[in-house]
CSV table of C-alpha atoms and ligand atoms in Angstrom, one decimal:
chain,number,residue,atom,x,y,z
H,1,UNK,CA,-28.2,194.6,-67.3
H,2,UNK,CA,-24.6,193.4,-67.9
H,3,UNK,CA,-22.5,192.5,-64.9
H,4,UNK,CA,-20.3,195.6,-65.5
H,5,UNK,CA,-23.3,197.8,-64.8
H,6,UNK,CA,-24.3,195.9,-61.7
H,7,UNK,CA,-24.6,197.7,-58.4
H,8,UNK,CA,-21.7,197.3,-56.1
H,9,UNK,CA,-21.1,197.5,-52.3
H,10,UNK,CA,-17.7,197.4,-50.7
H,11,UNK,CA,-16.8,195.7,-47.4
H,12,UNK,CA,-13.6,197.0,-45.8
H,13,UNK,CA,-12.2,194.8,-43.1
H,14,UNK,CA,-10.5,196.9,-40.5
H,15,UNK,CA,-11.0,195.1,-37.2
H,16,UNK,CA,-7.5,193.5,-36.8
H,17,UNK,CA,-5.6,194.2,-33.6
H,18,UNK,CA,-2.4,195.4,-35.5
H,19,UNK,CA,-0.2,193.9,-32.8
H,20,UNK,CA,3.0,194.1,-34.9
H,21,UNK,CA,2.7,197.8,-35.1
H,22,UNK,CA,3.4,197.9,-31.4
H,23,UNK,CA,1.4,201.1,-31.2
H,24,UNK,CA,-1.0,202.8,-28.8
H,25,UNK,CA,-3.1,203.7,-31.9
H,26,UNK,CA,-5.1,201.3,-34.0
H,27,UNK,CA,-3.3,200.4,-37.2
H,28,UNK,CA,-5.9,201.9,-39.6
H,29,UNK,CA,-5.4,205.3,-37.9
H,30,UNK,CA,-1.7,205.3,-38.4
H,31,UNK,CA,-0.8,208.4,-40.6
H,32,UNK,CA,0.6,207.7,-44.0
H,33,UNK,CA,1.5,210.6,-46.2
H,34,UNK,CA,-0.9,212.9,-44.4
H,35,UNK,CA,-3.9,210.7,-44.2
H,36,UNK,CA,-4.8,207.9,-41.7
H,37,UNK,CA,-4.3,204.5,-43.4
H,38,UNK,CA,-8.0,203.6,-43.7
H,39,UNK,CA,-8.5,206.7,-45.9
H,40,UNK,CA,-6.8,205.0,-48.8
H,41,UNK,CA,-9.0,201.9,-49.2
H,42,UNK,CA,-12.0,204.0,-48.5
H,43,UNK,CA,-11.0,206.4,-51.4
H,44,UNK,CA,-10.3,203.4,-53.7
H,45,UNK,CA,-13.7,202.0,-52.8
H,46,UNK,CA,-15.5,205.4,-53.3
H,47,UNK,CA,-14.0,205.6,-56.8
H,48,UNK,CA,-16.2,202.7,-57.8
H,49,UNK,CA,-19.3,204.7,-56.8
H,50,UNK,CA,-20.7,202.0,-54.6
H,51,UNK,CA,-24.2,202.0,-53.2
H,52,UNK,CA,-22.6,201.6,-49.7
H,53,UNK,CA,-19.3,201.0,-48.0
H,54,UNK,CA,-19.3,198.9,-44.9
H,55,UNK,CA,-16.3,199.1,-42.7
H,56,UNK,CA,-15.8,196.3,-40.1
H,57,UNK,CA,-14.0,197.8,-37.1
H,58,UNK,CA,-12.7,196.4,-33.8
H,59,UNK,CA,-9.8,197.9,-32.0
H,60,UNK,CA,-10.3,201.6,-31.1
H,61,UNK,CA,-13.7,201.4,-32.9
H,62,UNK,CA,-15.0,204.7,-31.4
H,63,UNK,CA,-12.0,206.6,-32.7
H,64,UNK,CA,-12.0,205.0,-36.1
H,65,UNK,CA,-15.7,205.7,-36.5
H,66,UNK,CA,-15.2,209.4,-35.4
H,67,UNK,CA,-12.3,209.8,-37.8
H,68,UNK,CA,-14.3,208.5,-40.8
H,69,UNK,CA,-17.8,209.6,-39.9
H,70,UNK,CA,-20.0,209.8,-43.0
H,71,UNK,CA,-17.6,207.9,-45.2
H,72,UNK,CA,-18.8,204.4,-44.4
H,73,UNK,CA,-21.4,202.4,-42.5
H,74,UNK,CA,-19.6,201.0,-39.5
H,75,UNK,CA,-20.2,197.6,-38.0
H,76,UNK,CA,-18.2,196.1,-35.2
H,77,UNK,CA,-16.5,192.8,-34.8
H,78,UNK,CA,-15.9,192.4,-31.1
H,79,UNK,CA,-13.8,189.3,-31.3
H,80,UNK,CA,-11.4,188.7,-34.2
H,81,UNK,CA,-12.5,185.2,-35.3
H,82,UNK,CA,-11.1,185.4,-38.8
H,83,UNK,CA,-11.7,187.2,-42.1
H,84,UNK,CA,-14.8,185.2,-42.9
H,85,UNK,CA,-16.3,186.0,-39.5
H,86,UNK,CA,-15.4,189.7,-40.1
H,87,UNK,CA,-17.3,189.7,-43.4
H,88,UNK,CA,-20.4,188.1,-41.7
H,89,UNK,CA,-20.5,191.2,-39.4
H,90,UNK,CA,-21.5,193.2,-42.5
H,91,UNK,CA,-24.3,190.9,-43.5
H,92,UNK,CA,-27.1,192.7,-41.6
H,93,UNK,CA,-26.0,196.1,-43.0
H,94,UNK,CA,-26.2,194.7,-46.5
H,95,UNK,CA,-29.4,192.7,-45.9
H,96,UNK,CA,-31.4,194.6,-48.6
H,97,UNK,CA,-28.6,194.9,-51.1
H,98,UNK,CA,-28.5,192.8,-54.3
H,99,UNK,CA,-25.5,193.1,-56.5
H,100,UNK,CA,-21.8,192.7,-56.4
H,101,UNK,CA,-19.7,192.8,-53.2
H,102,UNK,CA,-16.0,193.8,-53.3
H,103,UNK,CA,-14.0,192.9,-50.2
H,104,UNK,CA,-11.0,195.2,-49.3
H,105,UNK,CA,-8.8,195.7,-46.2
H,106,UNK,CA,-8.1,198.7,-44.1
H,107,UNK,CA,-4.4,197.9,-44.0
H,108,UNK,CA,-3.9,197.6,-47.8
H,109,UNK,CA,-3.4,201.3,-48.8
H,110,UNK,CA,-1.8,201.0,-52.2
H,111,UNK,CA,-4.5,199.3,-54.2
H,112,UNK,CA,-5.5,201.5,-57.2
H,113,UNK,CA,-9.1,202.0,-58.3
H,114,UNK,CA,-8.0,201.0,-61.8
H,115,UNK,CA,-7.2,197.5,-60.5
H,116,UNK,CA,-10.5,197.2,-58.8
H,117,UNK,CA,-12.2,198.3,-62.1
H,118,UNK,CA,-10.3,195.6,-63.9
H,119,UNK,CA,-11.7,193.1,-61.5
H,120,UNK,CA,-15.2,194.4,-62.3
H,121,UNK,CA,-14.5,194.1,-66.0
H,122,UNK,CA,-13.1,190.5,-65.6
H,123,UNK,CA,-16.2,189.4,-63.7
H,124,UNK,CA,-18.4,190.8,-66.4
H,125,UNK,CA,-16.3,189.3,-69.3
H,126,UNK,CA,-16.3,185.7,-67.9
H,127,UNK,CA,-19.6,185.9,-66.0
H,128,UNK,CA,-17.4,184.7,-63.1
H,129,UNK,CA,-19.0,183.8,-59.8
H,130,UNK,CA,-15.9,185.1,-58.0
H,131,UNK,CA,-12.9,187.1,-59.0
H,132,UNK,CA,-9.8,187.0,-56.7
H,133,UNK,CA,-6.8,189.3,-57.0
H,134,UNK,CA,-3.5,187.5,-56.9
H,135,UNK,CA,0.1,188.5,-57.0
H,136,UNK,CA,3.6,187.1,-56.4
H,137,UNK,CA,3.9,188.4,-52.9
H,138,UNK,CA,4.9,186.9,-49.5
H,139,UNK,CA,1.5,186.5,-47.9
H,140,UNK,CA,-0.2,183.4,-46.3
H,141,UNK,CA,-2.8,182.5,-48.9
H,142,UNK,CA,-1.5,180.2,-51.6
H,143,UNK,CA,-3.4,180.0,-54.9
H,144,UNK,CA,-3.9,176.4,-56.0
H,145,UNK,CA,-4.7,175.8,-59.7
H,146,UNK,CA,-5.7,172.5,-61.3
H,147,UNK,CA,-4.0,170.8,-64.3
H,148,UNK,CA,-6.0,173.1,-66.7
H,149,UNK,CA,-4.7,176.2,-64.8
H,150,UNK,CA,-8.1,177.0,-63.2
H,151,UNK,CA,-8.0,178.4,-59.6
H,152,UNK,CA,-9.6,175.8,-57.4
H,153,UNK,CA,-8.8,176.8,-53.8
H,154,UNK,CA,-6.7,178.8,-51.4
H,155,UNK,CA,-4.5,177.2,-48.8
H,156,UNK,CA,-3.3,179.1,-45.9
H,157,UNK,CA,0.5,178.7,-45.3
H,158,UNK,CA,0.1,177.0,-41.9
H,159,UNK,CA,-2.2,174.4,-43.5
H,160,UNK,CA,-0.1,173.9,-46.6
H,161,UNK,CA,2.2,171.1,-47.7
H,162,UNK,CA,5.9,171.7,-48.5
H,163,UNK,CA,5.2,171.6,-52.2
H,164,UNK,CA,2.3,174.1,-51.9
H,165,UNK,CA,4.6,176.5,-50.0
H,166,UNK,CA,6.8,176.8,-53.1
H,167,UNK,CA,3.9,178.3,-55.1
H,168,UNK,CA,4.6,182.0,-55.8
H,169,UNK,CA,1.1,183.1,-56.8
H,170,UNK,CA,-0.6,184.3,-53.6
H,171,UNK,CA,-3.9,185.6,-52.5
H,172,UNK,CA,-4.1,189.3,-51.9
H,173,UNK,CA,-7.4,188.8,-50.1
H,174,UNK,CA,-9.4,191.0,-52.4
H,175,UNK,CA,-12.5,189.4,-53.9
H,176,UNK,CA,-15.4,190.5,-56.0
H,177,UNK,CA,-18.6,188.4,-56.1
H,178,UNK,CA,-22.3,188.4,-56.1
H,179,UNK,CA,-23.9,189.3,-52.8
H,180,UNK,CA,-26.2,186.3,-52.6
H,181,UNK,CA,-23.4,184.0,-53.6
H,182,UNK,CA,-21.2,185.5,-50.9
H,183,UNK,CA,-23.8,184.9,-48.1
H,184,UNK,CA,-24.6,181.4,-49.5
H,185,UNK,CA,-21.0,180.2,-49.6
H,186,UNK,CA,-19.9,181.9,-46.4
H,187,UNK,CA,-22.7,180.2,-44.5
H,188,UNK,CA,-21.0,176.9,-45.3
H,189,UNK,CA,-17.5,177.9,-43.9
H,190,UNK,CA,-16.5,176.5,-40.6
H,191,UNK,CA,-13.4,177.1,-38.4
H,192,UNK,CA,-11.9,173.6,-38.8
H,193,UNK,CA,-8.3,174.7,-39.6
H,194,UNK,CA,-4.9,175.2,-38.0
H,195,UNK,CA,-5.9,178.6,-36.6
H,196,UNK,CA,-9.4,177.8,-35.6
H,197,UNK,CA,-10.7,180.8,-37.6
H,198,UNK,CA,-13.5,181.3,-40.1
H,199,UNK,CA,-11.4,181.7,-43.2
H,200,UNK,CA,-12.9,183.9,-45.9
H,201,UNK,CA,-10.7,182.1,-48.3
H,202,UNK,CA,-12.8,179.0,-48.1
H,203,UNK,CA,-15.6,180.7,-50.2
H,204,UNK,CA,-13.4,180.1,-53.2
H,205,UNK,CA,-13.3,176.4,-52.9
H,206,UNK,CA,-17.0,176.3,-52.1
H,207,UNK,CA,-17.7,178.4,-55.2
H,208,UNK,CA,-15.8,175.9,-57.4
H,209,UNK,CA,-17.6,173.0,-55.8
H,210,UNK,CA,-21.0,174.7,-56.4
H,211,UNK,CA,-20.1,175.0,-60.1
H,212,UNK,CA,-19.3,178.7,-60.1
H,213,UNK,CA,-16.5,180.0,-62.3
H,214,UNK,CA,-13.6,181.5,-60.5
H,215,UNK,CA,-11.2,184.0,-62.2
H,216,UNK,CA,-8.0,185.4,-60.9
H,217,UNK,CA,-6.7,188.8,-61.8
H,218,UNK,CA,-2.9,188.5,-61.5
H,219,UNK,CA,-0.9,191.5,-60.6
H,220,UNK,CA,2.7,191.2,-62.0
H,221,UNK,CA,3.8,193.9,-59.6
H,222,UNK,CA,2.6,192.9,-56.1
H,223,UNK,CA,3.5,196.3,-54.7
H,224,UNK,CA,-0.1,197.5,-55.0
H,225,UNK,CA,-1.3,194.7,-52.7
H,226,UNK,CA,1.2,195.4,-49.9
H,227,UNK,CA,-0.4,194.9,-46.6
H,228,UNK,CA,0.9,197.0,-43.7
H,229,UNK,CA,1.5,195.0,-40.6
H,230,UNK,CA,4.5,196.7,-39.1
H,231,UNK,CA,6.5,199.9,-39.2
H,232,UNK,CA,8.8,198.8,-41.9
H,233,UNK,CA,5.9,198.1,-44.2
H,234,UNK,CA,4.4,201.5,-43.2
H,235,UNK,CA,7.5,203.2,-44.3
H,236,UNK,CA,7.5,201.3,-47.6
H,237,UNK,CA,3.8,202.1,-48.3
H,238,UNK,CA,4.4,205.8,-47.4
H,239,UNK,CA,7.3,205.9,-49.9
H,240,UNK,CA,5.2,204.4,-52.7
H,241,UNK,CA,2.3,206.9,-52.0
H,242,UNK,CA,4.7,209.8,-52.0
H,243,UNK,CA,6.4,208.6,-55.2
H,244,UNK,CA,3.0,208.4,-56.9
H,245,UNK,CA,2.1,211.9,-55.6
H,246,UNK,CA,5.4,213.4,-57.0
H,247,UNK,CA,4.9,211.7,-60.4
H,248,UNK,CA,1.4,213.3,-60.5
H,249,UNK,CA,2.8,216.7,-59.6
H,250,UNK,CA,5.5,216.4,-62.3
H,251,UNK,CA,3.0,215.5,-64.9
H,252,UNK,CA,1.0,218.6,-63.9
H,253,UNK,CA,4.0,220.9,-64.5
H,254,UNK,CA,5.7,221.0,-61.2
H,255,UNK,CA,9.5,220.6,-61.1
H,256,UNK,CA,10.6,218.1,-58.4
H,257,UNK,CA,14.4,218.4,-58.6
H,258,UNK,CA,15.0,215.2,-56.7
H,259,UNK,CA,12.0,212.9,-56.1
H,260,UNK,CA,14.1,210.6,-53.9
H,261,UNK,CA,14.7,213.3,-51.3
H,262,UNK,CA,11.4,215.2,-51.5
H,263,UNK,CA,8.3,214.4,-49.3
H,264,UNK,CA,5.0,215.7,-50.3
H,265,UNK,CA,1.8,214.5,-48.7
H,266,UNK,CA,-1.0,213.2,-50.8
H,267,UNK,CA,-3.4,216.1,-50.2
H,268,UNK,CA,-0.9,218.9,-50.9
H,269,UNK,CA,-1.6,221.2,-53.9
H,270,UNK,CA,1.2,222.8,-55.9
H,271,UNK,CA,0.6,225.0,-59.0
H,272,UNK,CA,2.5,224.6,-62.2
H,273,UNK,CA,6.0,226.0,-62.8
H,274,UNK,CA,6.7,225.7,-59.1
H,275,UNK,CA,10.0,224.1,-58.2
H,276,UNK,CA,10.7,222.0,-55.2
H,277,UNK,CA,14.4,221.5,-54.5
H,278,UNK,CA,15.9,218.6,-52.6
H,279,UNK,CA,15.3,217.9,-48.9
H,280,UNK,CA,11.9,219.6,-48.6
H,281,UNK,CA,8.9,218.2,-46.7
H,282,UNK,CA,5.4,219.6,-47.6
H,283,UNK,CA,2.6,218.2,-45.4
H,284,UNK,CA,-1.1,217.8,-45.0
H,285,UNK,CA,-3.3,220.1,-47.0
H,286,UNK,CA,-0.7,222.8,-47.7
H,287,UNK,CA,-1.3,224.6,-50.9
H,288,UNK,CA,1.2,226.4,-53.1
H,289,UNK,CA,0.5,228.6,-56.0
H,290,UNK,CA,2.2,228.9,-59.4
H,291,UNK,CA,5.8,229.7,-59.9
H,292,UNK,CA,6.7,229.1,-56.3
H,293,UNK,CA,10.4,228.3,-55.6
H,294,UNK,CA,11.0,226.2,-52.5
H,295,UNK,CA,14.7,226.0,-51.9
H,296,UNK,CA,16.5,223.1,-50.2
H,297,UNK,CA,15.7,222.0,-46.7
H,298,UNK,CA,12.3,223.6,-46.2
H,299,UNK,CA,9.4,222.3,-44.1
H,300,UNK,CA,5.9,223.5,-45.0
H,301,UNK,CA,3.2,222.1,-42.6
H,302,UNK,CA,-0.5,221.6,-42.9
H,303,UNK,CA,-2.9,224.5,-43.2
H,304,UNK,CA,-0.4,226.7,-45.1
H,305,UNK,CA,-1.4,228.6,-48.1
H,306,UNK,CA,1.2,230.1,-50.4
H,307,UNK,CA,0.4,232.5,-53.2
H,308,UNK,CA,2.1,232.8,-56.6
H,309,UNK,CA,5.8,233.5,-57.4
H,310,UNK,CA,6.8,233.1,-53.7
H,311,UNK,CA,10.4,232.2,-52.7
H,312,UNK,CA,10.9,230.1,-49.7
H,313,UNK,CA,14.2,229.0,-48.1
H,314,UNK,CA,16.7,227.5,-48.0
H,315,UNK,CA,15.9,226.0,-44.6
H,316,UNK,CA,12.7,227.9,-43.9
H,317,UNK,CA,9.8,226.6,-41.8
H,318,UNK,CA,6.2,227.4,-42.4
H,319,UNK,CA,3.9,226.3,-39.6
H,320,UNK,CA,0.1,225.8,-39.6
H,321,UNK,CA,-2.0,228.9,-40.3
H,322,UNK,CA,0.6,230.6,-42.5
H,323,UNK,CA,-0.8,232.6,-45.5
H,324,UNK,CA,1.7,234.1,-47.9
H,325,UNK,CA,0.6,236.5,-50.5
H,326,UNK,CA,2.0,236.7,-54.0
H,327,UNK,CA,5.8,237.4,-54.4
H,328,UNK,CA,6.5,237.0,-50.7
H,329,UNK,CA,10.2,236.2,-49.9
H,330,UNK,CA,10.9,233.9,-46.9
H,331,UNK,CA,14.7,233.4,-46.6
H,332,UNK,CA,17.0,231.1,-44.7
H,333,UNK,CA,16.2,230.2,-41.1
H,334,UNK,CA,12.9,232.1,-41.1
H,335,UNK,CA,9.9,230.6,-39.3
H,336,UNK,CA,6.3,231.8,-39.8
H,337,UNK,CA,3.4,230.6,-37.8
H,338,UNK,CA,-0.3,231.5,-37.9
H,339,UNK,CA,0.4,234.7,-39.7
H,340,UNK,CA,-0.9,236.4,-42.8
H,341,UNK,CA,1.7,238.1,-44.9
H,342,UNK,CA,0.5,240.4,-47.7
H,343,UNK,CA,1.9,240.6,-51.2
H,344,UNK,CA,5.7,241.2,-51.5
H,345,UNK,CA,6.5,240.9,-47.8
H,346,UNK,CA,10.2,240.1,-47.2
H,347,UNK,CA,11.8,238.3,-44.3
H,348,UNK,CA,15.1,237.2,-45.8
H,349,UNK,CA,17.1,235.9,-42.9
H,350,UNK,CA,16.8,234.5,-39.4
H,351,UNK,CA,13.3,235.8,-38.4
H,352,UNK,CA,10.3,234.5,-36.4
H,353,UNK,CA,6.9,235.8,-37.4
H,354,UNK,CA,4.2,234.4,-35.2
H,355,UNK,CA,0.5,235.4,-34.8
H,356,UNK,CA,0.9,238.5,-37.0
H,357,UNK,CA,-1.1,240.2,-39.8
H,358,UNK,CA,1.4,241.8,-42.0
H,359,UNK,CA,0.5,244.4,-44.7
H,360,UNK,CA,1.8,244.2,-48.3
H,361,UNK,CA,5.4,245.3,-48.9
H,362,UNK,CA,6.5,245.2,-45.2
H,363,UNK,CA,10.0,244.1,-44.6
H,364,UNK,CA,11.7,242.2,-41.7
H,365,UNK,CA,15.4,242.7,-41.2
H,366,UNK,CA,17.7,239.8,-40.2
H,367,UNK,CA,17.1,238.5,-36.8
H,368,UNK,CA,13.8,240.4,-36.2
H,369,UNK,CA,11.3,238.6,-34.0
H,370,UNK,CA,7.6,238.9,-33.3
H,371,UNK,CA,7.5,238.1,-29.7
H,372,UNK,CA,4.1,236.5,-29.6
H,373,UNK,CA,4.2,234.6,-26.4
H,374,UNK,CA,4.6,236.0,-22.9
H,375,UNK,CA,5.0,232.7,-21.2
H,376,UNK,CA,1.3,232.4,-20.5
H,377,UNK,CA,-0.7,233.5,-23.5
H,378,UNK,CA,-0.1,234.1,-27.2
H,379,UNK,CA,-0.9,237.6,-28.6
H,380,UNK,CA,-1.6,238.9,-32.1
H,381,UNK,CA,0.1,241.8,-33.8
H,382,UNK,CA,-0.6,243.9,-36.8
H,383,UNK,CA,2.2,245.3,-38.9
H,384,UNK,CA,1.0,247.8,-41.5
H,385,UNK,CA,1.8,248.0,-45.2
H,386,UNK,CA,5.3,249.0,-46.1
H,387,UNK,CA,6.5,248.9,-42.5
H,388,UNK,CA,10.3,248.4,-42.1
H,389,UNK,CA,11.4,246.3,-39.2
H,390,UNK,CA,15.2,246.7,-38.6
H,391,UNK,CA,17.6,243.9,-37.9
H,392,UNK,CA,17.4,242.2,-34.5
H,393,UNK,CA,14.2,244.1,-33.5
H,394,UNK,CA,11.9,242.4,-30.9
H,395,UNK,CA,8.3,243.3,-31.4
H,396,UNK,CA,6.6,242.5,-28.1
H,397,UNK,CA,3.0,241.5,-28.9
H,398,UNK,CA,0.2,242.6,-28.9
H,399,UNK,CA,1.4,245.5,-31.0
H,400,UNK,CA,0.2,247.7,-33.8
H,401,UNK,CA,3.0,248.9,-36.1
H,402,UNK,CA,1.2,251.2,-38.5
H,403,UNK,CA,1.9,251.5,-42.2
H,404,UNK,CA,5.2,252.8,-43.5
H,405,UNK,CA,6.7,253.2,-40.1
H,406,UNK,CA,10.3,252.3,-39.2
H,407,UNK,CA,11.6,250.2,-36.3
H,408,UNK,CA,15.2,250.9,-35.7
H,409,UNK,CA,17.6,247.9,-35.7
H,410,UNK,CA,18.1,246.4,-32.3
H,411,UNK,CA,14.9,247.9,-30.8
H,412,UNK,CA,12.7,246.2,-28.3
H,413,UNK,CA,9.3,247.6,-29.2
H,414,UNK,CA,6.6,247.5,-26.5
H,415,UNK,CA,4.3,250.3,-27.6
H,416,UNK,CA,2.3,250.8,-30.8
H,417,UNK,CA,4.1,252.7,-33.6
H,418,UNK,CA,2.1,255.3,-35.5
H,419,UNK,CA,2.2,255.5,-39.3
H,420,UNK,CA,5.3,257.0,-40.9
H,421,UNK,CA,7.0,257.2,-37.4
H,422,UNK,CA,10.5,255.9,-36.4
H,423,UNK,CA,10.5,253.7,-33.3
H,424,UNK,CA,13.7,253.5,-31.5
H,425,UNK,CA,13.7,251.3,-28.4
H,426,UNK,CA,17.3,250.6,-27.4
H,427,UNK,CA,19.9,252.0,-25.1
H,428,UNK,CA,21.6,255.1,-26.5
H,429,UNK,CA,25.2,254.5,-27.7
H,430,UNK,CA,28.0,256.4,-26.0
H,431,UNK,CA,31.6,256.3,-27.0
H,432,UNK,CA,34.2,256.2,-24.2
H,433,UNK,CA,37.3,257.9,-25.6
H,434,UNK,CA,40.7,256.3,-24.9
H,435,UNK,CA,39.2,253.2,-23.3
H,436,UNK,CA,41.2,250.7,-25.2
H,437,UNK,CA,44.6,252.2,-24.3
H,438,UNK,CA,43.5,252.4,-20.6
H,439,UNK,CA,42.5,248.7,-20.7
H,440,UNK,CA,45.7,247.7,-22.4
H,441,UNK,CA,47.7,249.4,-19.6
H,442,UNK,CA,45.6,247.8,-16.9
H,443,UNK,CA,46.0,244.3,-18.3
H,444,UNK,CA,49.7,244.6,-18.8
H,445,UNK,CA,50.1,245.8,-15.1
H,446,UNK,CA,48.1,242.8,-14.0
H,447,UNK,CA,50.3,240.4,-16.0
H,448,UNK,CA,53.5,242.0,-14.6
H,449,UNK,CA,52.1,241.3,-11.1
H,450,UNK,CA,51.3,237.8,-12.0
H,451,UNK,CA,54.8,237.0,-13.4
H,452,UNK,CA,56.4,238.6,-10.3
H,453,UNK,CA,54.4,236.1,-8.2
H,454,UNK,CA,55.6,233.1,-10.2
H,455,UNK,CA,59.2,234.2,-10.3
H,456,UNK,CA,59.4,235.1,-6.6
H,457,UNK,CA,60.6,231.7,-5.3
H,458,UNK,CA,63.5,231.6,-7.8
H,459,UNK,CA,64.6,235.1,-6.9
H,460,UNK,CA,64.7,234.3,-3.2
H,461,UNK,CA,66.8,231.2,-3.8
J,1,LIG,C1,-5.4,186.8,-45.2
J,1,LIG,C2,-5.9,185.7,-46.1
J,1,LIG,C3,-4.7,185.2,-46.9
J,1,LIG,C4,-4.2,186.3,-47.7
J,1,LIG,C5,-3.8,187.5,-46.8
J,1,LIG,C6,-3.4,188.7,-47.6
J,1,LIG,C7,-7.7,184.5,-44.8
J,1,LIG,C8,-8.0,183.4,-44.0
J,1,LIG,N1,-6.4,184.6,-45.2
J,1,LIG,O1,-4.4,186.2,-44.3
J,1,LIG,O2,-5.2,184.1,-47.8
J,1,LIG,O3,-3.0,185.9,-48.4
J,1,LIG,O4,-4.9,187.8,-46.0
J,1,LIG,O5,-2.9,189.7,-46.8
J,1,LIG,O6,-8.5,185.3,-45.2
J,1,LIG,N2,-9.4,191.0,-40.1
J,1,LIG,C9,-10.5,191.4,-39.4
J,1,LIG,N3,-11.1,190.5,-38.5
J,1,LIG,C10,-10.6,189.3,-38.3
J,1,LIG,C11,-9.4,188.9,-39.0
J,1,LIG,C12,-8.9,189.8,-39.9
J,1,LIG,O7,-11.0,192.5,-39.6
J,1,LIG,O8,-11.1,188.6,-37.4
J,1,LIG,C13,-8.8,191.9,-41.0
J,1,LIG,C14,-7.5,192.4,-40.5
J,1,LIG,O9,-7.6,193.7,-39.9
J,1,LIG,C15,-6.6,192.5,-41.8
J,1,LIG,C16,-7.2,191.6,-42.7
J,1,LIG,O10,-8.5,191.2,-42.2
J,1,LIG,O11,-6.8,193.8,-42.4
J,1,LIG,C17,-6.4,190.3,-42.9
J,1,LIG,O12,-6.3,189.7,-41.7
J,1,LIG,P1,-5.0,188.8,-41.4
J,1,LIG,O13,-5.3,188.1,-40.1
J,1,LIG,O14,-3.8,189.7,-41.5
J,1,LIG,O15,-5.0,187.8,-42.5
J,1,LIG,P2,-3.8,186.9,-43.0
J,1,LIG,O16,-3.6,185.9,-42.0
J,1,LIG,O17,-2.7,187.7,-43.4
């Protein structure tokens, strides 16, 4: 069996405290383009079809394990005594495994599976004992090569000489090596260093000493290996993931008018010939059909499902639980929440549709509102096919507005409306003849009195 066909297991280190995030939440649970951060290395690991993924967790372990149940075997590192110590925590879980071990990190979300596959190929090609991923990035591990250019050890910045600190090639911390070799070399590592930690990096020097061949896969563009330690790096990683997502959508036939001002989460689906205009944010698992036009400034949240040829915006807001049938039109300043709108429904301006089931072809006039909340509980309404809701109508839920009925503009509707009926729920208009002239007279009398008062002192003098 060639090394390229060898079985592989992945260890993902995710026990760090994440102090620099200054968060109440563990770093690996921080959301990033719609997924918690740890989801990314787990997905990259899963792409290699490993026998097992072992995640080493520490801070908020219960929550991390609950969030990723079934996607890894979890082991705990109660005290963070260094990366080598963290890997040792996985040894029991992998006791019966023979093959390659890949070591990844919960806070390195940008690594591509293709890069990991290149590491696998490099190990096979050179029959290397250990492959390390290196890049010109600002991290602590400095790659030391000998006169022949062979990698011989990694020095951590606090332990390095001034000359070593000038070396640009750095250790991303990702390694691929044989399982037995890993446990053998790691058992020889101590904590005799500046930080008093068990450094995983020491296995490289030990490998060289034991006669193993060490290869480095050098990434010209270090972006992929970006570790997220603080909020600024979180923003940078998010931007990279969104940029990749937009590139993928564009290559699948979606028009993104301005990728720099468009935010689409990684699990969003958008059909071909759809157009997303600038300033839109599409989140979570939202799914849009084909030929959808999202105009500037729209927000589409998770759990929204949009059919084909739908028009949304500008400045519309679809909240969770929104289902829009084909050819629906949602116009400016319209908000829809937890509602199902049948084919061809129109709400072109300034409406709120919450907790409603709306039949095909129904129409909401400007300013019409489904009043779904009475201050205590939410109520659901049904609006039948072809119903016409006039401008500025308030539909007080729960309500049944039957098909092809009409609600007069300005009505406040509190009772069900039968099919084909007109509902009028507003004060009757009356015209008061001659009112304007009477008012004009009254106001001029009043201003005469007022000017008399101000001029009185002068007159008396
Ligand atoms: C480590 C490497 C360094 C490399 C850098 C790349 C060592 C000794 N140093 O340094 O060569 O350039 O990564 O980013 O390995 N972790 C645990 N338990 C621990 C300690 C760490 O799970 O006890 C996890 C952290 O959650 C983190 C990762 O390991 O995801 C790296 O730990 P960190 O302390 O940030 O390592 P660096 O000092 O940056």
